[in-house]
GROMACS .gro file of C-alpha atoms in nm:
model
  240
    1MET     CA    1  11.727  20.198  16.723
    2ILE     CA    2  11.523  20.447  16.518
    3GLN     CA    3  11.634  20.285  16.190
    4LEU     CA    4  11.537  19.940  16.324
    5LYS     CA    5  11.189  20.068  16.413
    6ILE     CA    6  11.149  20.211  16.060
    7HIS     CA    7  11.254  19.876  15.909
    8ARG     CA    8  10.996  19.694  16.120
    9LEU     CA    9  10.726  19.942  16.024
   10ILE     CA   10  10.794  19.895  15.651
   11PHE     CA   11  10.778  19.516  15.670
   12THR     CA   12  10.464  19.533  15.886
   13ALA     CA   13  10.296  19.752  15.625
   14PHE     CA   14  10.412  19.522  15.347
   15ALA     CA   15  10.267  19.218  15.524
   16TYR     CA   16   9.945  19.409  15.588
   17PHE     CA   17   9.891  19.476  15.216
   18PHE     CA   18   9.955  19.113  15.122
   19ILE     CA   19   9.774  18.930  15.403
   20VAL     CA   20   9.509  19.140  15.574
   21ASN     CA   21   9.372  19.304  15.259
   22ALA     CA   22   9.404  19.004  15.028
   23ARG     CA   23   9.032  18.922  15.047
   24SER     CA   24   8.712  19.043  14.883
   25GLN     CA   25   8.892  19.317  14.693
   26PHE     CA   26   9.029  19.369  14.343
   27HIS     CA   27   9.400  19.303  14.324
   28GLU     CA   28   9.681  19.304  14.071
   29ILE     CA   29   9.995  19.096  14.077
   30GLY     CA   30  10.264  19.100  13.813
   31ALA     CA   31  10.621  19.168  13.712
   32PHE     CA   32  10.846  19.464  13.642
   33ILE     CA   33  11.097  19.430  13.356
   34GLY     CA   34  11.334  19.716  13.281
   35SER     CA   35  11.671  19.878  13.346
   36SER     CA   36  11.842  20.077  13.619
   37ASN     CA   37  12.093  20.357  13.650
   38TYR     CA   38  12.249  20.544  13.938
   39ILE     CA   39  12.321  20.913  13.999
   40GLY     CA   40  12.624  20.997  14.210
   41ASP     CA   41  12.996  21.069  14.208
   42ILE     CA   42  13.109  20.824  13.940
   43GLY     CA   43  13.046  20.821  13.568
   44THR     CA   44  12.796  21.001  13.351
   45ASP     CA   45  12.627  21.329  13.442
   46LYS     CA   46  12.304  21.213  13.274
   47TYR     CA   47  12.013  21.165  13.511
   48ILE     CA   48  11.823  20.907  13.303
   49HIS     CA   49  12.064  20.659  13.150
   50PRO     CA   50  11.936  20.297  13.186
   51ASN     CA   51  12.228  20.057  13.148
   52SER     CA   52  12.168  19.748  13.363
   53PRO     CA   53  11.878  19.497  13.376
   54ALA     CA   54  11.622  19.526  13.656
   55LEU     CA   55  11.352  19.274  13.750
   56GLY     CA   56  11.081  19.284  14.010
   57LEU     CA   57  10.742  19.177  14.145
   58VAL     CA   58  10.447  19.415  14.181
   59TYR     CA   59  10.130  19.393  14.389
   60LYS     CA   60   9.842  19.645  14.393
   61TRP     CA   61   9.524  19.669  14.596
   62ASN     CA   62   9.285  19.887  14.397
   63THR     CA   63   9.075  20.062  14.659
   64THR     CA   64   8.899  20.295  14.408
   65ASP     CA   65   8.934  20.381  14.039
   66ARG     CA   66   9.177  20.661  14.136
   67PHE     CA   67   9.381  20.516  14.423
   68SER     CA   68   9.579  20.195  14.475
   69LEU     CA   69   9.800  20.069  14.754
   70ARG     CA   70  10.114  19.924  14.597
   71ALA     CA   71  10.401  19.707  14.713
   72GLY     CA   72  10.684  19.527  14.541
   73PHE     CA   73  11.033  19.383  14.528
   74THR     CA   74  11.295  19.490  14.273
   75PHE     CA   75  11.642  19.353  14.202
   76SER     CA   76  11.919  19.508  13.993
   77LYS     CA   77  12.291  19.578  13.969
   78LEU     CA   78  12.389  19.944  13.954
   79GLU     CA   79  12.672  19.986  13.703
   80GLU     CA   80  12.869  20.293  13.594
   81ASN     CA   81  13.219  20.393  13.485
   82GLU     CA   82  13.415  20.708  13.404
   83PHE     CA   83  13.417  20.646  13.029
   84ARG     CA   84  13.060  20.782  13.024
   85ASN     CA   85  13.162  21.123  13.158
   86ARG     CA   86  13.254  21.445  12.979
   87ASP     CA   87  13.456  21.569  13.279
   88LEU     CA   88  13.827  21.509  13.204
   89ASN     CA   89  13.918  21.489  13.573
   90ARG     CA   90  13.672  21.207  13.624
   91PHE     CA   91  13.776  21.036  13.302
   92THR     CA   92  14.139  21.002  13.415
   93ARG     CA   93  14.041  20.835  13.745
   94LEU     CA   94  13.897  20.523  13.573
   95TYR     CA   95  13.660  20.468  13.867
   96LYS     CA   96  13.371  20.228  13.816
   97LEU     CA   97  13.066  20.112  14.008
   98ASN     CA   98  12.910  19.769  14.051
   99ASN     CA   99  12.660  19.740  14.334
  100ASN     CA  100  12.380  19.487  14.376
  101ILE     CA  101  12.050  19.633  14.496
  102GLN     CA  102  11.754  19.447  14.651
  103GLU     CA  103  11.457  19.671  14.728
  104ALA     CA  104  11.120  19.629  14.906
  105MET     CA  105  10.874  19.914  14.852
  106VAL     CA  106  10.527  20.022  14.971
  107GLY     CA  107  10.318  20.332  14.899
  108ILE     CA  108  10.019  20.480  14.723
  109GLU     CA  109   9.957  20.503  14.348
  110ILE     CA  110   9.730  20.784  14.223
  111ASN     CA  111   9.566  20.778  13.879
  112PHE     CA  112   9.525  21.110  13.701
  113PHE     CA  113   9.205  20.980  13.534
  114GLU     CA  114   8.945  20.729  13.646
  115PHE     CA  115   9.078  20.380  13.575
  116ASN     CA  116   8.775  20.155  13.604
  117LEU     CA  117   8.863  19.787  13.569
  118HIS     CA  118   8.492  19.700  13.538
  119ASP     CA  119   8.498  19.846  13.187
  120GLU     CA  120   8.534  19.597  12.901
  121THR     CA  121   8.676  19.867  12.670
  122LEU     CA  122   9.037  19.988  12.661
  123GLY     CA  123   9.120  20.221  12.949
  124PHE     CA  124   9.429  20.433  13.014
  125THR     CA  125   9.568  20.690  13.256
  126PRO     CA  126   9.891  20.856  13.366
  127TYR     CA  127   9.973  20.792  13.732
  128ILE     CA  128  10.211  20.890  14.008
  129PHE     CA  129  10.341  20.682  14.298
  130TYR     CA  130  10.504  20.794  14.621
  131GLY     CA  131  10.610  20.581  14.912
  132VAL     CA  132  10.905  20.444  15.105
  133SER     CA  133  11.148  20.164  15.029
  134TYR     CA  134  11.397  19.957  15.223
  135PHE     CA  135  11.697  19.834  15.028
  136ARG     CA  136  12.017  19.635  15.072
  137TYR     CA  137  12.342  19.730  14.901
  138GLU     CA  138  12.711  19.638  14.907
  139GLN     CA  139  12.957  19.848  15.106
  140PHE     CA  140  13.306  19.921  14.977
  141TYR     CA  141  13.567  20.195  14.944
  142LEU     CA  142  13.817  20.274  14.668
  143THR     CA  143  14.189  20.338  14.700
  144PRO     CA  144  14.325  20.529  14.398
  145ASN     CA  145  14.637  20.411  14.214
  146GLY     CA  146  14.709  20.723  14.008
  147PRO     CA  147  14.589  20.869  13.676
  148PHE     CA  148  14.476  20.616  13.413
  149ASP     CA  149  14.527  20.333  13.664
  150PRO     CA  150  14.203  20.175  13.796
  151PRO     CA  151  14.156  20.202  14.174
  152THR     CA  152  14.147  19.907  14.411
  153ARG     CA  153  13.805  19.810  14.541
  154ASN     CA  154  13.783  19.707  14.908
  155ASP     CA  155  13.459  19.538  15.015
  156TYR     CA  156  13.344  19.525  15.376
  157GLY     CA  157  12.999  19.366  15.377
  158SER     CA  158  12.653  19.502  15.311
  159ASP     CA  159  12.410  19.745  15.471
  160GLU     CA  160  12.042  19.843  15.455
  161LYS     CA  161  11.898  20.190  15.415
  162ILE     CA  162  11.573  20.376  15.353
  163ALA     CA  163  11.492  20.542  15.019
  164PHE     CA  164  11.201  20.754  14.901
  165PRO     CA  165  11.068  20.652  14.558
  166LEU     CA  166  10.876  20.876  14.319
  167ILE     CA  167  10.735  20.700  14.012
  168LEU     CA  168  10.569  20.847  13.704
  169GLY     CA  169  10.394  20.617  13.463
  170PHE     CA  170  10.127  20.552  13.203
  171LYS     CA  171   9.909  20.241  13.206
  172ILE     CA  172   9.643  20.076  12.992
  173ASN     CA  173   9.410  19.781  13.046
  174PRO     CA  174   9.320  19.603  12.720
  175ASN     CA  175   9.061  19.407  12.922
  176PRO     CA  176   8.952  19.382  13.288
  177ILE     CA  177   9.209  19.113  13.374
  178PHE     CA  178   9.531  19.253  13.227
  179VAL     CA  179   9.717  19.583  13.281
  180ILE     CA  180  10.034  19.711  13.108
  181ALA     CA  181  10.229  20.015  13.230
  182LEU     CA  182  10.537  20.211  13.128
  183GLU     CA  183  10.705  20.386  13.420
  184MET     CA  184  11.017  20.563  13.543
  185GLY     CA  185  11.091  20.579  13.914
  186ALA     CA  186  11.363  20.773  14.098
  187ARG     CA  187  11.479  20.675  14.447
  188TYR     CA  188  11.640  20.927  14.679
  189THR     CA  189  11.850  20.724  14.921
  190LEU     CA  190  11.967  20.797  15.274
  191THR     CA  191  12.326  20.711  15.186
  192ASP     CA  192  12.610  20.861  14.983
  193ASN     CA  193  12.798  20.534  14.955
  194LEU     CA  194  12.638  20.336  14.673
  195ASP     CA  195  12.955  20.419  14.476
  196GLY     CA  196  13.210  20.390  14.758
  197SER     CA  197  13.264  20.767  14.766
  198ASN     CA  198  13.170  20.817  15.131
  199PRO     CA  199  13.248  20.503  15.337
  200GLU     CA  200  13.025  20.434  15.635
  201ASN     CA  201  13.033  20.247  15.964
  202GLU     CA  202  13.389  20.155  16.069
  203PHE     CA  203  13.545  20.353  15.780
  204ALA     CA  204  13.333  20.668  15.819
  205ASP     CA  205  13.610  20.881  15.975
  206ILE     CA  206  13.885  20.799  15.724
  207GLN     CA  207  13.889  21.110  15.504
  208GLU     CA  208  14.137  20.984  15.240
  209TYR     CA  209  13.883  20.725  15.122
  210LYS     CA  210  13.623  20.992  15.041
  211PHE     CA  211  13.578  21.170  14.709
  212GLY     CA  212  13.322  21.372  14.516
  213ASN     CA  213  13.046  21.575  14.678
  214ILE     CA  214  12.994  21.402  15.012
  215MET     CA  215  12.712  21.645  15.100
  216ASN     CA  216  12.477  21.493  14.840
  217ASN     CA  217  12.323  21.149  14.878
  218ASP     CA  218  12.304  20.903  14.590
  219TRP     CA  219  12.000  20.825  14.374
  220TYR     CA  220  11.904  20.529  14.160
  221ILE     CA  221  11.639  20.502  13.891
  222PHE     CA  222  11.432  20.214  13.750
  223THR     CA  223  11.278  20.250  13.403
  224GLY     CA  224  11.066  19.982  13.237
  225LEU     CA  225  10.735  19.800  13.194
  226THR     CA  226  10.499  19.632  13.439
  227PHE     CA  227  10.266  19.351  13.337
  228SER     CA  228   9.997  19.258  13.589
  229PHE     CA  229   9.693  19.034  13.613
  230THR     CA  230   9.387  19.120  13.818
  231PHE     CA  231   9.207  18.885  14.057
  232GLY     CA  232   8.957  18.890  14.341
  233ASP     CA  233   8.607  19.034  14.371
  234LEU     CA  234   8.549  19.361  14.188
  235PRO     CA  235   8.486  19.649  14.431
  236CYS     CA  236   8.199  19.883  14.357
  237TYR     CA  237   8.333  20.221  14.245
  238CYS     CA  238   7.980  20.362  14.204
  239LYS     CA  239   7.849  20.643  14.423
  240ASP     CA  240   7.555  20.570  14.650
   0.00000   0.00000   0.00000
């Protein structure tokens, strides 16, 4: 019941940004193009290791030259395997991960410097974003078949969970109608089963299906570029 209320709250906020505030303000809408990687119990021990395409849509409502409300959708497939690991024990398991992710996200973006889209000259600033996301992923568990023999994957549907994204980026606006940004965003998820290491729901109590550190939840990371166009009436950032 609590999770359902959180899901409704996220989608209500998302609709609010797109519908209620989409008037007489200065907005951005664009695309995210980049790559993803996951951090968990399979594969490499590198934290930033983009290896799978990621695409998304981005919307921003620029309330001032320092703050923006941001929302978006992102799609990717998380991929990993044990060949990218320096741990011999992991290498011999031959485990691998393939999990499709669809994410909706809302939050606030804060510019380190003033980013005034009135200005005709080139502007730039680092920025940070923090918010909440709601994502769908595939559920499965793995049954091992012995050393150097790939395990059997057993799928049992999909599930939705909450994640908490933190994004760091750097953006420029060559002119008042176009913004380009380079960013890297980590998502801390409320699940440890993106990789099948800690089965949930009807398989949650079956200990032989679990492996790795089941006390740590999984992460995933998006790294790439955003390209957005501005529209709407320019707000006045000037002090009275």
